[in-house]
Amino acid sequence: MEVDEPIIYETQYSDSNAKQINEEIRQTYSDKADQEYLIDYPTVYIIDQPGKQSKYRHDYTVYVGETIDIQRRTLEHLNGDAERRTDWQGLKEADNAHMFVIGHKHFNKSLTLDIENRMMQYLSSVDAVSHLNNRRENAQRMYYTEKEFRPIFNKIWDALAAKEEYKYLFPARSEIEKSAIFKASPFNKLTSEQIEAKDLILQRVREVFDKNETGQLILVTGDAGAGKTVLMSNVYYDLAKLVGKDGEKFSLVMLVNHNEQLKVYQQIAKKLGIGDEKTVLKPASFINHYSPDDPVDVAFVDEAHLLRTQKNQGYTSDTANMLEDIRLRAKIVVAVYDKKQVLSKTQVWENNSFEKLKESIGKDNIIHLRNQMRIDAEKQTIEWLNNVINKNVIGKIPEDSKYEIKVFRKPQEMQEAIQEKNADQNNGISRMVATYDWEYSSQSKPKDGSKYWQVQEGDWKMPWNYQVDKPRKTEDGISYKDLSWAEQPVTIDEIGSTYTVQGFDLNYVGVEIGPSVKLVDGKIVHESAKSCNKDAVQYRVFSDGKRSNFADKLLPNELNVLLTRGVHGLYLHAVDPALQKALEDAAGENRVIE
């Protein structure tokens, strides 16, 4: 959709400038319509204050807002707000604070609120922004000009990004949109299904506090890519801003299992001023450092299916069930759970205890998300994937104008295709991943003298994740330790596993399906003897002495996680000849790559 260009006015953010903004706008713009769009229409504004800058590090504190009267609102910030809040006082006292005022002929209240919200999502994902000051999330539902929202926003951002002196504050949209923070941001616009789920969670939280209950549990379920993480992030942000009846804020923790996701949530919390390393942490750390005698108000658990149900060195509780231990330490727990993403025998619930838990909390405390938010594909493609994952059958791969599935006869060709997709950064990050069917150890080197543990088939090989030497910083000056595996540029030369990509989106994903996945009598089967994933294939001894093996569930879950990473495309190669032939037959000539 073609839309008009925005009007962007710049000025120093100071009391003297604020008093004459309207007059300066009239002097700057000869077109009376442009004057009106900035003075009389709703506008969006951005206040930025550069901090310490260097060759490798640029630092900004930013505020985003919207108003129907820019002069009055700026004076309110400089006077009343600066007296009540230290963040506004800091902006007022800064001698280098600066402001953009953004107008557009089609701006109305709903549209400017949506633009403001989207601007916060983008800026909170910019590495150079260390603090983003805004106390609200304002995504709108439907309104008359809603279809113009994205093209107008894109025009605004691109105009700001074209300003050379602000290239670190406004990098290219493609750079931002591929970041893990952007995808997990609380400013993502929720679907109607997610909004309904959010309202139910907030209502239940209020009820728990009204009744002074403790140990309550809400389960958010749904398949991979259903939008569970975005929902959690949004609810967490909303509650972090609320003040209870006693004038105190809710005490919240966000518990994250993967190191990869932990970095993402810690950066979000830090930038938005809603948490730190004491409130965004791993479940074992929370259990070890918080007491049931002083429970937090709300504990969020992202990917609760990865919580342990067995002790280890870092988790020694007699309860031997992390979710139950977390419930002891929180008035209410909001947990995301997907049984099809349980990956380890240490995460399996004994006997039928998880089903009993669901019965005990009641159906009103279980929220199921049904929409597929990650994979941008037509219905028939989603059905094809579901049949592979849930029914172990490979039907004919459907035609899809939005989603690309290709089968490669050689893994080398698939790797080169993924590298080519990744080189086009306009479409985000693409990576290779594999089933855990090749040996790997973080504690030792391969016995054959190789430099890396590798995924290998014939003459082709790729190092497993986290082995290729990395510089301290990227070319843009971003520290590698602050980036998830997929975001690190050098990992295009590595191959990921479920342990590095679970919970993340990729633009295109190339899946090397290892020898543990076979086709027998037209059905996909999983041969545990061919897997190197000890956590999935080894027996587990339960408290009653019973030995059980869960490979028949855990290995399909591993494949499920890998096949559902790609937003726009899935590339496939299988080691098993029968499975490879079935995939080639399903793809047809046009989508089989020599």
Coordinates of C-alpha atoms in Angstrom, one line a residue:
M1 CA 0.0 0.0 0.0
E2 CA 1.3 3.4 -1.0
V3 CA 1.1 6.1 1.7
D4 CA 2.2 9.7 2.0
E5 CA 5.6 10.6 3.5
P6 CA 5.7 11.6 7.2
I7 CA 6.7 15.0 8.4
I8 CA 9.6 14.8 10.8
Y9 CA 10.5 17.9 12.8
E10 CA 13.7 18.0 15.0
T11 CA 14.5 20.2 17.9
Q12 CA 16.6 20.4 21.0
Y13 CA 14.7 19.1 24.1
S14 CA 14.8 22.0 26.5
D15 CA 12.5 24.3 28.3
S16 CA 13.3 27.3 26.1
N17 CA 12.7 25.3 22.9
A18 CA 9.5 23.8 24.3
K19 CA 7.9 27.2 24.8
Q20 CA 8.3 28.0 21.2
I21 CA 7.9 24.7 19.4
N22 CA 4.7 25.8 17.6
E23 CA 6.2 29.0 16.4
E24 CA 9.4 27.2 15.2
I25 CA 7.3 24.7 13.3
R26 CA 5.5 27.5 11.5
Q27 CA 8.8 29.1 10.6
T28 CA 10.3 25.8 9.4
Y29 CA 7.3 24.6 7.2
S30 CA 5.8 27.0 4.7
D31 CA 3.0 24.5 3.8
K32 CA 0.2 25.2 6.2
A33 CA -1.0 21.6 6.0
D34 CA 2.4 20.4 7.3
Q35 CA 2.1 22.9 10.1
E36 CA -1.3 21.6 11.0
Y37 CA -0.2 17.9 11.0
L38 CA 2.5 18.8 13.6
I39 CA 0.6 21.3 15.7
D40 CA -3.1 20.4 15.5
Y41 CA -3.1 16.7 14.6
P42 CA -2.0 13.8 16.8
T43 CA 1.7 13.3 16.7
V44 CA 4.3 10.7 17.8
Y45 CA 7.5 12.0 19.4
I46 CA 10.8 10.5 20.4
I47 CA 13.2 12.1 22.9
D48 CA 16.7 10.8 22.9
Q49 CA 19.7 11.5 25.1
P50 CA 23.1 10.1 24.0
G51 CA 25.2 8.7 26.7
K52 CA 28.8 7.6 26.5
Q53 CA 29.8 7.0 22.9
S54 CA 32.9 5.3 21.5
K55 CA 34.0 3.6 18.3
Y56 CA 32.5 0.3 19.4
R57 CA 29.7 1.4 21.7
H58 CA 26.8 3.9 21.3
D59 CA 24.4 4.4 24.2
Y60 CA 21.0 6.2 24.3
T61 CA 18.3 6.8 26.7
V62 CA 15.0 7.1 24.8
Y63 CA 11.4 8.1 25.5
V64 CA 8.6 7.5 23.0
G65 CA 5.2 9.1 23.4
E66 CA 2.1 10.4 21.5
T67 CA 0.0 13.5 22.0
I68 CA -2.6 15.7 20.5
D69 CA -0.7 18.9 21.6
I70 CA 3.1 18.6 21.3
Q71 CA 3.9 22.0 22.8
R72 CA 1.8 21.4 25.9
R73 CA 2.9 17.8 26.3
T74 CA 6.6 18.7 26.1
L75 CA 6.2 21.4 28.8
E76 CA 4.4 18.9 31.0
H77 CA 7.4 16.5 30.7
L78 CA 9.9 19.2 31.4
N79 CA 8.1 20.6 34.4
G80 CA 5.6 18.3 36.2
D81 CA 7.0 15.0 35.1
A82 CA 10.6 16.1 35.9
E83 CA 9.6 16.9 39.4
R84 CA 8.0 13.5 40.0
R85 CA 10.3 11.1 38.2
T86 CA 14.1 10.8 38.1
D87 CA 14.1 9.6 34.4
W88 CA 12.4 12.8 33.3
Q89 CA 14.6 14.9 35.6
G90 CA 17.7 13.4 33.9
L91 CA 16.4 14.2 30.4
K92 CA 15.6 17.8 31.5
E93 CA 19.0 18.4 33.0
A94 CA 20.9 16.9 30.0
D95 CA 22.4 19.4 27.6
N96 CA 22.3 17.0 24.7
A97 CA 18.8 15.8 24.7
H98 CA 17.0 15.9 21.4
M99 CA 13.5 15.4 20.1
F100 CA 11.8 14.2 16.9
V101 CA 8.2 15.2 16.4
I102 CA 6.5 13.0 13.7
G103 CA 3.3 14.0 11.9
H104 CA 1.3 12.5 9.1
K105 CA -1.9 13.6 7.3
H106 CA -3.7 10.3 8.2
F107 CA -2.8 10.3 11.9
N108 CA -5.6 9.7 14.3
K109 CA -5.6 8.6 18.0
S110 CA -5.6 4.9 17.3
L111 CA -3.0 5.1 14.6
T112 CA -0.6 7.2 16.7
L113 CA -1.0 4.8 19.6
D114 CA -0.1 1.9 17.3
I115 CA 2.9 3.8 15.9
E116 CA 4.0 4.6 19.4
N117 CA 3.8 1.0 20.4
R118 CA 5.6 -0.3 17.3
M119 CA 8.3 2.4 17.8
M120 CA 8.9 1.0 21.3
Q121 CA 9.2 -2.5 20.0
Y122 CA 11.8 -1.4 17.5
L123 CA 13.8 0.8 19.8
S124 CA 13.8 -1.7 22.6
S125 CA 15.5 -4.1 20.1
V126 CA 18.2 -1.6 19.1
D127 CA 21.6 -2.5 20.7
A128 CA 22.5 1.2 21.2
V129 CA 19.4 1.8 23.3
S130 CA 20.2 1.0 26.9
H131 CA 17.0 2.5 28.5
L132 CA 13.6 2.9 27.0
N133 CA 11.3 5.0 29.2
N134 CA 7.6 4.5 28.7
R135 CA 5.1 3.2 31.2
R136 CA 2.5 1.7 28.9
E137 CA 1.8 -0.7 26.1
N138 CA -0.8 0.7 23.7
A139 CA -1.3 -1.7 20.8
Q140 CA -4.7 -1.1 19.3
R141 CA -7.2 -3.5 17.9
M142 CA -9.1 -2.7 14.7
Y143 CA -9.8 0.8 13.5
Y144 CA -10.6 2.5 10.2
T145 CA -7.1 3.2 9.0
E146 CA -5.5 0.1 10.5
K147 CA -4.3 -1.2 7.1
E148 CA -2.2 1.9 6.8
F149 CA -0.4 1.4 10.1
R150 CA 2.5 -0.8 8.9
P151 CA 3.3 1.1 5.7
I152 CA 3.2 4.5 7.5
F153 CA 5.4 3.1 10.3
N154 CA 7.9 1.8 7.8
K155 CA 8.1 5.1 6.0
I156 CA 8.7 6.8 9.4
W157 CA 11.5 4.4 10.5
D158 CA 13.2 4.5 7.1
A159 CA 13.2 8.3 7.1
L160 CA 14.8 8.3 10.5
A161 CA 17.3 5.6 9.5
A162 CA 18.4 7.7 6.5
K163 CA 19.8 10.3 9.0
E164 CA 23.5 9.5 9.1
E165 CA 24.0 11.1 12.5
Y166 CA 21.4 8.7 14.0
K167 CA 22.4 5.5 12.2
Y168 CA 23.1 3.7 15.5
L169 CA 19.8 4.8 17.0
F170 CA 17.8 3.9 13.9
P171 CA 19.5 0.9 12.1
A172 CA 17.8 -0.7 9.1
R173 CA 14.5 -2.4 9.9
S174 CA 15.9 -5.7 8.6
E175 CA 18.6 -5.6 11.2
I176 CA 16.1 -5.1 14.0
E177 CA 13.5 -7.6 12.9
K178 CA 15.9 -10.5 12.9
S179 CA 16.9 -10.0 16.6
A180 CA 15.6 -12.3 19.3
I181 CA 14.6 -9.3 21.5
F182 CA 12.3 -8.0 18.7
K183 CA 10.5 -11.4 18.4
A184 CA 10.0 -11.8 22.2
S185 CA 9.2 -8.1 22.8
P186 CA 6.2 -7.2 25.0
F187 CA 5.3 -4.6 22.4
N188 CA 4.4 -7.2 19.7
K189 CA 0.8 -6.7 18.7
L190 CA -1.3 -9.5 20.1
T191 CA -3.8 -11.5 18.1
S192 CA -7.4 -11.6 19.3
E193 CA -6.7 -15.1 20.7
Q194 CA -3.7 -13.8 22.7
I195 CA -5.6 -10.8 23.9
E196 CA -8.4 -13.1 25.2
A197 CA -5.7 -15.2 26.9
K198 CA -4.1 -12.2 28.4
D199 CA -7.4 -10.9 29.9
L200 CA -8.0 -14.3 31.4
I201 CA -4.6 -14.4 33.1
L202 CA -4.9 -10.8 34.5
Q203 CA -8.4 -11.6 35.7
R204 CA -7.1 -14.7 37.5
V205 CA -4.2 -12.8 39.0
R206 CA -6.6 -10.3 40.5
E207 CA -8.8 -13.0 41.9
V208 CA -5.8 -14.7 43.6
F209 CA -4.9 -11.5 45.3
D210 CA -8.4 -10.6 46.3
K211 CA -8.8 -14.0 47.9
N212 CA -5.2 -14.0 49.3
E213 CA -4.5 -17.4 47.7
T214 CA -1.0 -18.9 47.2
G215 CA 0.5 -21.6 45.1
Q216 CA -2.0 -21.1 42.3
L217 CA -1.1 -22.2 38.7
I218 CA -2.1 -21.1 35.2
L219 CA -0.9 -23.3 32.3
V220 CA -0.6 -21.8 28.9
T221 CA -0.4 -24.6 26.3
G222 CA -0.1 -24.7 22.6
D223 CA 2.2 -26.1 19.8
A224 CA 5.6 -24.7 18.9
G225 CA 5.1 -21.3 17.3
A226 CA 1.7 -20.6 18.8
G227 CA 2.7 -17.3 20.3
K228 CA 3.2 -18.4 23.9
T229 CA 6.4 -16.5 24.6
V230 CA 5.1 -13.2 23.2
L231 CA 2.0 -13.6 25.4
M232 CA 4.1 -14.2 28.5
S233 CA 6.4 -11.3 27.7
N234 CA 3.4 -9.0 27.3
V235 CA 1.6 -10.0 30.5
Y236 CA 4.9 -9.8 32.5
Y237 CA 5.4 -6.2 31.2
D238 CA 1.9 -5.2 32.1
L239 CA 2.1 -6.6 35.6
A240 CA 5.5 -5.0 36.1
K241 CA 4.0 -1.6 35.6
L242 CA 0.9 -2.1 37.8
V243 CA 0.6 -0.9 41.4
G244 CA -1.3 -2.9 43.9
K245 CA -3.9 -1.7 46.4
D246 CA -1.2 -0.9 49.0
G247 CA 0.7 1.3 46.6
E248 CA 3.4 -1.3 46.1
K249 CA 4.3 -2.9 42.8
F250 CA 3.9 -6.6 42.3
S251 CA 6.9 -8.7 43.0
L252 CA 7.6 -10.7 39.8
V253 CA 10.1 -13.2 38.5
M254 CA 10.6 -14.5 35.0
L255 CA 12.1 -18.0 35.0
V256 CA 13.8 -19.2 31.8
N257 CA 15.4 -22.6 31.2
H258 CA 17.6 -22.0 28.2
N259 CA 20.7 -19.8 28.4
E260 CA 19.7 -18.5 25.0
Q261 CA 16.3 -17.2 26.2
L262 CA 17.7 -16.0 29.5
K263 CA 19.9 -13.4 27.7
V264 CA 16.9 -12.2 25.7
Y265 CA 14.6 -11.7 28.8
Q266 CA 17.4 -10.1 30.8
Q267 CA 18.1 -7.5 28.1
I268 CA 14.3 -6.8 27.7
A269 CA 13.9 -6.3 31.5
K270 CA 17.0 -4.1 31.8
K271 CA 16.1 -1.8 28.9
L272 CA 12.6 -1.4 30.0
G273 CA 13.5 -1.0 33.7
I274 CA 11.2 -3.9 34.9
G275 CA 13.8 -6.3 36.3
D276 CA 17.4 -7.4 36.7
E277 CA 19.5 -10.5 37.3
K278 CA 17.5 -11.2 40.5
T279 CA 14.1 -11.2 38.8
V280 CA 15.0 -12.8 35.4
L281 CA 16.8 -16.0 36.3
K282 CA 16.9 -19.8 35.9
P283 CA 14.5 -22.0 37.8
A284 CA 17.1 -23.6 40.0
S285 CA 18.5 -20.2 41.0
F286 CA 15.0 -19.1 42.0
I287 CA 14.3 -22.2 44.0
N288 CA 17.7 -22.0 45.8
H289 CA 17.5 -18.3 46.6
Y290 CA 13.8 -17.7 47.3
S291 CA 11.9 -19.0 50.4
P292 CA 8.4 -20.4 50.7
D293 CA 8.1 -18.2 53.8
D294 CA 8.3 -15.1 51.6
P295 CA 6.7 -16.0 48.3
V296 CA 6.8 -13.6 45.3
D297 CA 3.5 -12.4 43.9
V298 CA 3.8 -13.9 40.4
A299 CA 6.3 -16.3 38.9
F300 CA 6.3 -16.6 35.1
V301 CA 7.9 -19.8 33.6
D302 CA 8.8 -19.8 30.0
E303 CA 8.9 -23.3 28.5
A304 CA 7.9 -25.1 31.7
H305 CA 8.1 -28.4 29.8
L306 CA 11.9 -28.1 30.3
L307 CA 11.6 -28.0 34.1
R308 CA 13.3 -30.9 35.8
T309 CA 11.4 -33.6 37.6
Q310 CA 14.6 -35.2 38.9
K311 CA 17.4 -34.0 41.2
N312 CA 20.9 -33.1 40.0
Q313 CA 23.9 -31.3 41.3
G314 CA 22.3 -27.9 40.8
Y315 CA 18.9 -28.9 42.0
T316 CA 18.8 -30.9 45.2
S317 CA 15.3 -30.2 46.6
D318 CA 13.5 -33.1 48.2
T319 CA 10.4 -32.2 46.2
A320 CA 12.3 -33.2 43.0
N321 CA 9.9 -31.3 40.9
M322 CA 10.8 -27.8 39.8
L323 CA 7.2 -26.7 39.0
E324 CA 6.0 -27.7 42.5
D325 CA 9.0 -26.0 44.1
I326 CA 8.2 -22.8 42.2
R327 CA 4.5 -23.0 43.3
L328 CA 5.7 -23.1 46.9
R329 CA 7.5 -19.8 46.3
A330 CA 4.8 -17.8 44.5
K331 CA 1.3 -16.8 45.1
I332 CA 0.5 -17.5 41.4
V333 CA 2.6 -19.2 38.7
V334 CA 1.9 -18.6 35.0
A335 CA 3.7 -21.3 33.0
V336 CA 4.0 -22.1 29.3
Y337 CA 3.8 -25.8 28.6
D338 CA 4.0 -27.9 25.5
K339 CA 4.2 -31.6 26.0
K340 CA 5.5 -32.1 22.5
Q341 CA 8.6 -30.1 23.4
V342 CA 9.8 -32.2 26.3
L343 CA 13.3 -33.2 25.3
S344 CA 14.9 -35.0 28.2
K345 CA 14.1 -38.0 30.5
T346 CA 14.7 -35.6 33.5
Q347 CA 11.7 -33.5 32.3
V348 CA 9.2 -36.4 32.2
W349 CA 6.5 -36.4 34.9
E350 CA 6.2 -39.7 36.8
N351 CA 3.3 -42.0 35.9
N352 CA 0.2 -39.8 35.2
S353 CA 1.1 -37.0 37.6
F354 CA 1.0 -34.2 35.1
E355 CA -2.5 -35.1 34.0
K356 CA -3.5 -35.2 37.7
L357 CA -2.0 -31.7 38.1
K358 CA -4.1 -30.4 35.3
E359 CA -7.2 -31.9 36.8
S360 CA -6.4 -30.4 40.2
I361 CA -6.0 -26.8 38.9
G362 CA -9.2 -27.0 36.9
K363 CA -10.0 -26.2 33.2
D364 CA -10.4 -22.5 33.9
N365 CA -6.7 -22.3 34.7
I366 CA -5.6 -23.9 31.4
I367 CA -5.4 -21.6 28.4
H368 CA -4.7 -23.2 25.0
L369 CA -3.4 -21.2 22.0
R370 CA -4.4 -22.8 18.7
N371 CA -3.1 -20.3 16.1
Q372 CA 0.3 -20.9 14.4
M373 CA 2.2 -17.6 14.8
R374 CA 5.7 -18.5 13.7
I375 CA 5.3 -20.3 10.4
D376 CA 4.0 -17.9 7.7
A377 CA 2.4 -20.6 5.6
E378 CA -1.0 -21.5 4.2
K379 CA -3.3 -24.0 6.0
Q380 CA -2.3 -27.0 3.8
T381 CA 1.4 -26.6 4.6
I382 CA 0.7 -26.4 8.3
E383 CA -1.4 -29.6 7.9
W384 CA 1.5 -31.3 6.0
L385 CA 3.9 -30.5 8.9
N386 CA 1.4 -31.7 11.5
N387 CA 1.0 -35.0 9.7
V388 CA 4.8 -35.5 9.6
I389 CA 5.2 -34.5 13.3
N390 CA 2.1 -36.1 14.8
K391 CA 1.1 -38.9 12.4
N392 CA 4.6 -39.9 11.1
V393 CA 3.4 -39.8 7.5
I394 CA 4.8 -37.9 4.5
G395 CA 2.2 -36.8 2.1
K396 CA 2.7 -34.7 -1.0
I397 CA 4.2 -31.4 -0.2
P398 CA 1.6 -28.8 -1.1
E399 CA 2.1 -25.7 -3.2
D400 CA 2.4 -22.6 -1.1
S401 CA 3.0 -19.1 -2.3
K402 CA 4.2 -18.0 1.1
Y403 CA 6.3 -20.9 2.5
E404 CA 9.1 -22.7 0.7
I405 CA 9.8 -26.4 1.4
K406 CA 12.7 -27.9 -0.6
V407 CA 14.4 -31.3 -0.4
F408 CA 18.2 -31.6 -1.1
R409 CA 19.9 -34.7 -2.3
K410 CA 23.1 -33.6 -0.7
P411 CA 23.6 -31.9 2.6
Q412 CA 26.4 -29.7 1.1
E413 CA 23.8 -28.2 -1.3
M414 CA 21.4 -27.5 1.6
Q415 CA 24.2 -25.8 3.5
E416 CA 25.0 -23.6 0.6
A417 CA 21.4 -22.7 0.1
I418 CA 21.0 -21.7 3.7
Q419 CA 24.2 -19.6 3.5
E420 CA 22.7 -17.9 0.5
K421 CA 19.4 -17.2 2.3
N422 CA 21.3 -15.9 5.3
A423 CA 23.4 -13.5 3.1
D424 CA 20.1 -11.8 2.3
Q425 CA 19.7 -10.1 5.7
N426 CA 16.5 -8.4 4.6
N427 CA 14.7 -11.6 5.4
G428 CA 16.4 -12.4 8.7
I429 CA 18.7 -15.1 10.0
S430 CA 18.9 -18.6 8.4
R431 CA 20.7 -21.5 10.0
M432 CA 21.5 -25.2 9.7
V433 CA 20.3 -27.6 12.5
A434 CA 20.4 -31.3 13.0
T435 CA 18.9 -34.1 15.1
Y436 CA 21.3 -35.1 17.9
D437 CA 22.7 -38.2 16.1
W438 CA 26.4 -37.3 16.1
E439 CA 28.6 -37.2 19.2
Y440 CA 29.3 -34.0 21.0
S441 CA 31.0 -33.1 24.3
S442 CA 31.6 -29.7 25.7
Q443 CA 34.2 -31.2 28.1
S444 CA 36.5 -32.9 25.7
K445 CA 37.9 -33.0 22.1
P446 CA 37.1 -35.8 19.6
K447 CA 39.3 -38.9 20.0
D448 CA 40.2 -38.9 16.3
G449 CA 42.1 -35.7 16.7
S450 CA 39.6 -33.5 14.9
K451 CA 39.3 -29.9 16.0
Y452 CA 35.5 -30.0 16.3
W453 CA 32.8 -32.4 17.2
Q454 CA 30.9 -32.6 13.8
V455 CA 27.8 -33.6 12.0
Q456 CA 29.0 -35.7 9.1
E457 CA 27.7 -37.6 6.1
G458 CA 30.1 -38.9 3.6
D459 CA 32.6 -36.2 2.7
W460 CA 30.4 -33.4 4.1
K461 CA 30.7 -32.2 7.7
M462 CA 29.8 -29.2 9.9
P463 CA 30.9 -28.4 13.4
W464 CA 28.3 -28.7 16.2
N465 CA 27.2 -25.4 17.8
Y466 CA 29.5 -23.3 20.1
Q467 CA 32.8 -24.6 18.7
V468 CA 33.9 -22.2 16.0
D469 CA 36.2 -19.5 17.4
K470 CA 34.5 -16.1 17.9
P471 CA 35.7 -12.6 18.3
R472 CA 34.7 -10.6 21.3
K473 CA 32.5 -8.3 19.3
T474 CA 30.7 -8.3 16.0
E475 CA 31.6 -5.8 13.2
D476 CA 28.9 -3.5 14.6
G477 CA 30.5 -3.6 18.1
I478 CA 28.0 -5.9 19.7
S479 CA 29.4 -8.2 22.3
Y480 CA 29.0 -11.9 21.3
K481 CA 28.1 -12.8 24.9
D482 CA 24.9 -10.7 24.6
L483 CA 23.7 -12.6 21.5
S484 CA 21.9 -15.9 21.2
W485 CA 23.5 -18.6 19.2
A486 CA 21.6 -17.9 16.0
E487 CA 22.3 -14.2 16.2
Q488 CA 26.0 -14.6 16.3
P489 CA 27.3 -14.1 12.7
V490 CA 29.9 -16.9 12.8
T491 CA 27.3 -19.6 13.6
I492 CA 26.4 -19.7 9.9
D493 CA 29.4 -22.1 9.8
E494 CA 28.0 -24.3 12.6
I495 CA 25.0 -26.6 12.9
G496 CA 22.5 -26.1 15.8
S497 CA 20.6 -28.5 18.0
T498 CA 17.4 -28.4 19.9
Y499 CA 19.5 -27.0 22.8
T500 CA 20.4 -23.8 20.9
V501 CA 17.3 -23.1 18.7
Q502 CA 14.3 -24.2 20.9
G503 CA 12.1 -21.2 21.4
F504 CA 13.7 -19.1 18.5
D505 CA 12.6 -18.2 15.0
L506 CA 14.7 -18.6 11.9
N507 CA 13.9 -17.2 8.5
Y508 CA 14.9 -20.4 6.7
V509 CA 16.0 -23.5 8.5
G510 CA 18.0 -26.4 7.0
V511 CA 17.3 -29.6 8.9
E512 CA 19.8 -32.5 8.6
I513 CA 17.7 -35.5 9.7
G514 CA 20.1 -38.0 11.1
P515 CA 20.3 -41.8 11.1
S516 CA 18.0 -42.2 14.1
V517 CA 15.0 -41.1 12.0
K518 CA 14.0 -43.7 9.4
L519 CA 11.1 -44.6 7.2
V520 CA 9.7 -48.2 7.7
D521 CA 6.6 -49.4 5.9
G522 CA 5.6 -45.9 5.0
K523 CA 5.9 -44.5 8.5
I524 CA 8.5 -42.4 10.2
V525 CA 10.1 -44.3 13.1
H526 CA 12.9 -43.3 15.6
E527 CA 15.7 -45.7 16.3
S528 CA 17.1 -44.8 19.7
A529 CA 20.3 -46.9 19.1
K530 CA 21.3 -44.4 16.4
S531 CA 20.8 -41.3 18.6
C532 CA 23.6 -39.6 20.6
N533 CA 21.1 -37.8 22.8
K534 CA 21.7 -39.6 26.1
D535 CA 19.1 -37.5 27.9
A536 CA 16.5 -38.7 25.5
V537 CA 17.4 -42.4 25.0
Q538 CA 18.8 -43.6 28.4
Y539 CA 16.6 -45.2 31.0
R540 CA 15.4 -43.2 34.0
V541 CA 15.0 -44.6 37.4
F542 CA 12.0 -43.2 39.3
S543 CA 11.6 -42.8 43.1
D544 CA 9.9 -46.2 43.3
G545 CA 12.8 -47.9 41.6
K546 CA 11.0 -48.4 38.4
R547 CA 13.1 -48.0 35.2
S548 CA 11.4 -46.4 32.2
N549 CA 12.5 -45.4 28.7
F550 CA 10.9 -42.4 26.9
A551 CA 12.8 -42.4 23.6
D552 CA 9.7 -43.1 21.7
K553 CA 8.3 -39.8 22.8
L554 CA 11.4 -37.7 23.2
L555 CA 13.0 -38.3 19.8
P556 CA 9.8 -37.3 17.9
N557 CA 9.7 -34.2 20.1
E558 CA 13.3 -33.3 19.0
L559 CA 12.3 -33.6 15.4
N560 CA 9.2 -31.4 16.1
V561 CA 11.3 -28.6 17.5
L562 CA 13.7 -28.6 14.5
L563 CA 11.0 -28.7 11.8
T564 CA 9.0 -25.8 13.3
R565 CA 11.8 -23.2 13.4
G566 CA 11.5 -21.7 10.0
V567 CA 9.2 -18.6 9.4
H568 CA 9.4 -18.6 5.6
G569 CA 11.0 -21.9 4.6
L570 CA 12.1 -25.4 5.5
Y571 CA 15.0 -27.2 3.8
L572 CA 15.4 -30.9 4.3
H573 CA 17.9 -33.7 3.8
A574 CA 17.7 -37.2 5.5
V575 CA 20.5 -39.7 6.0
D576 CA 18.2 -42.7 5.8
P577 CA 17.8 -43.6 2.1
A578 CA 14.1 -44.6 2.4
L579 CA 13.2 -41.4 4.2
Q580 CA 15.2 -39.3 1.8
K581 CA 13.4 -40.9 -1.2
A582 CA 10.0 -40.4 0.4
L583 CA 10.8 -36.7 0.9
E584 CA 12.0 -36.4 -2.7
D585 CA 8.8 -38.1 -4.0
A586 CA 6.7 -35.8 -1.8
A587 CA 8.4 -32.7 -3.1
G588 CA 8.3 -33.5 -6.8
E589 CA 10.9 -32.6 -9.4
N590 CA 10.7 -28.8 -9.0
R591 CA 11.5 -28.8 -5.3
V592 CA 14.2 -31.5 -5.2
I593 CA 17.7 -29.9 -5.4
E594 CA 20.6 -31.9 -6.9

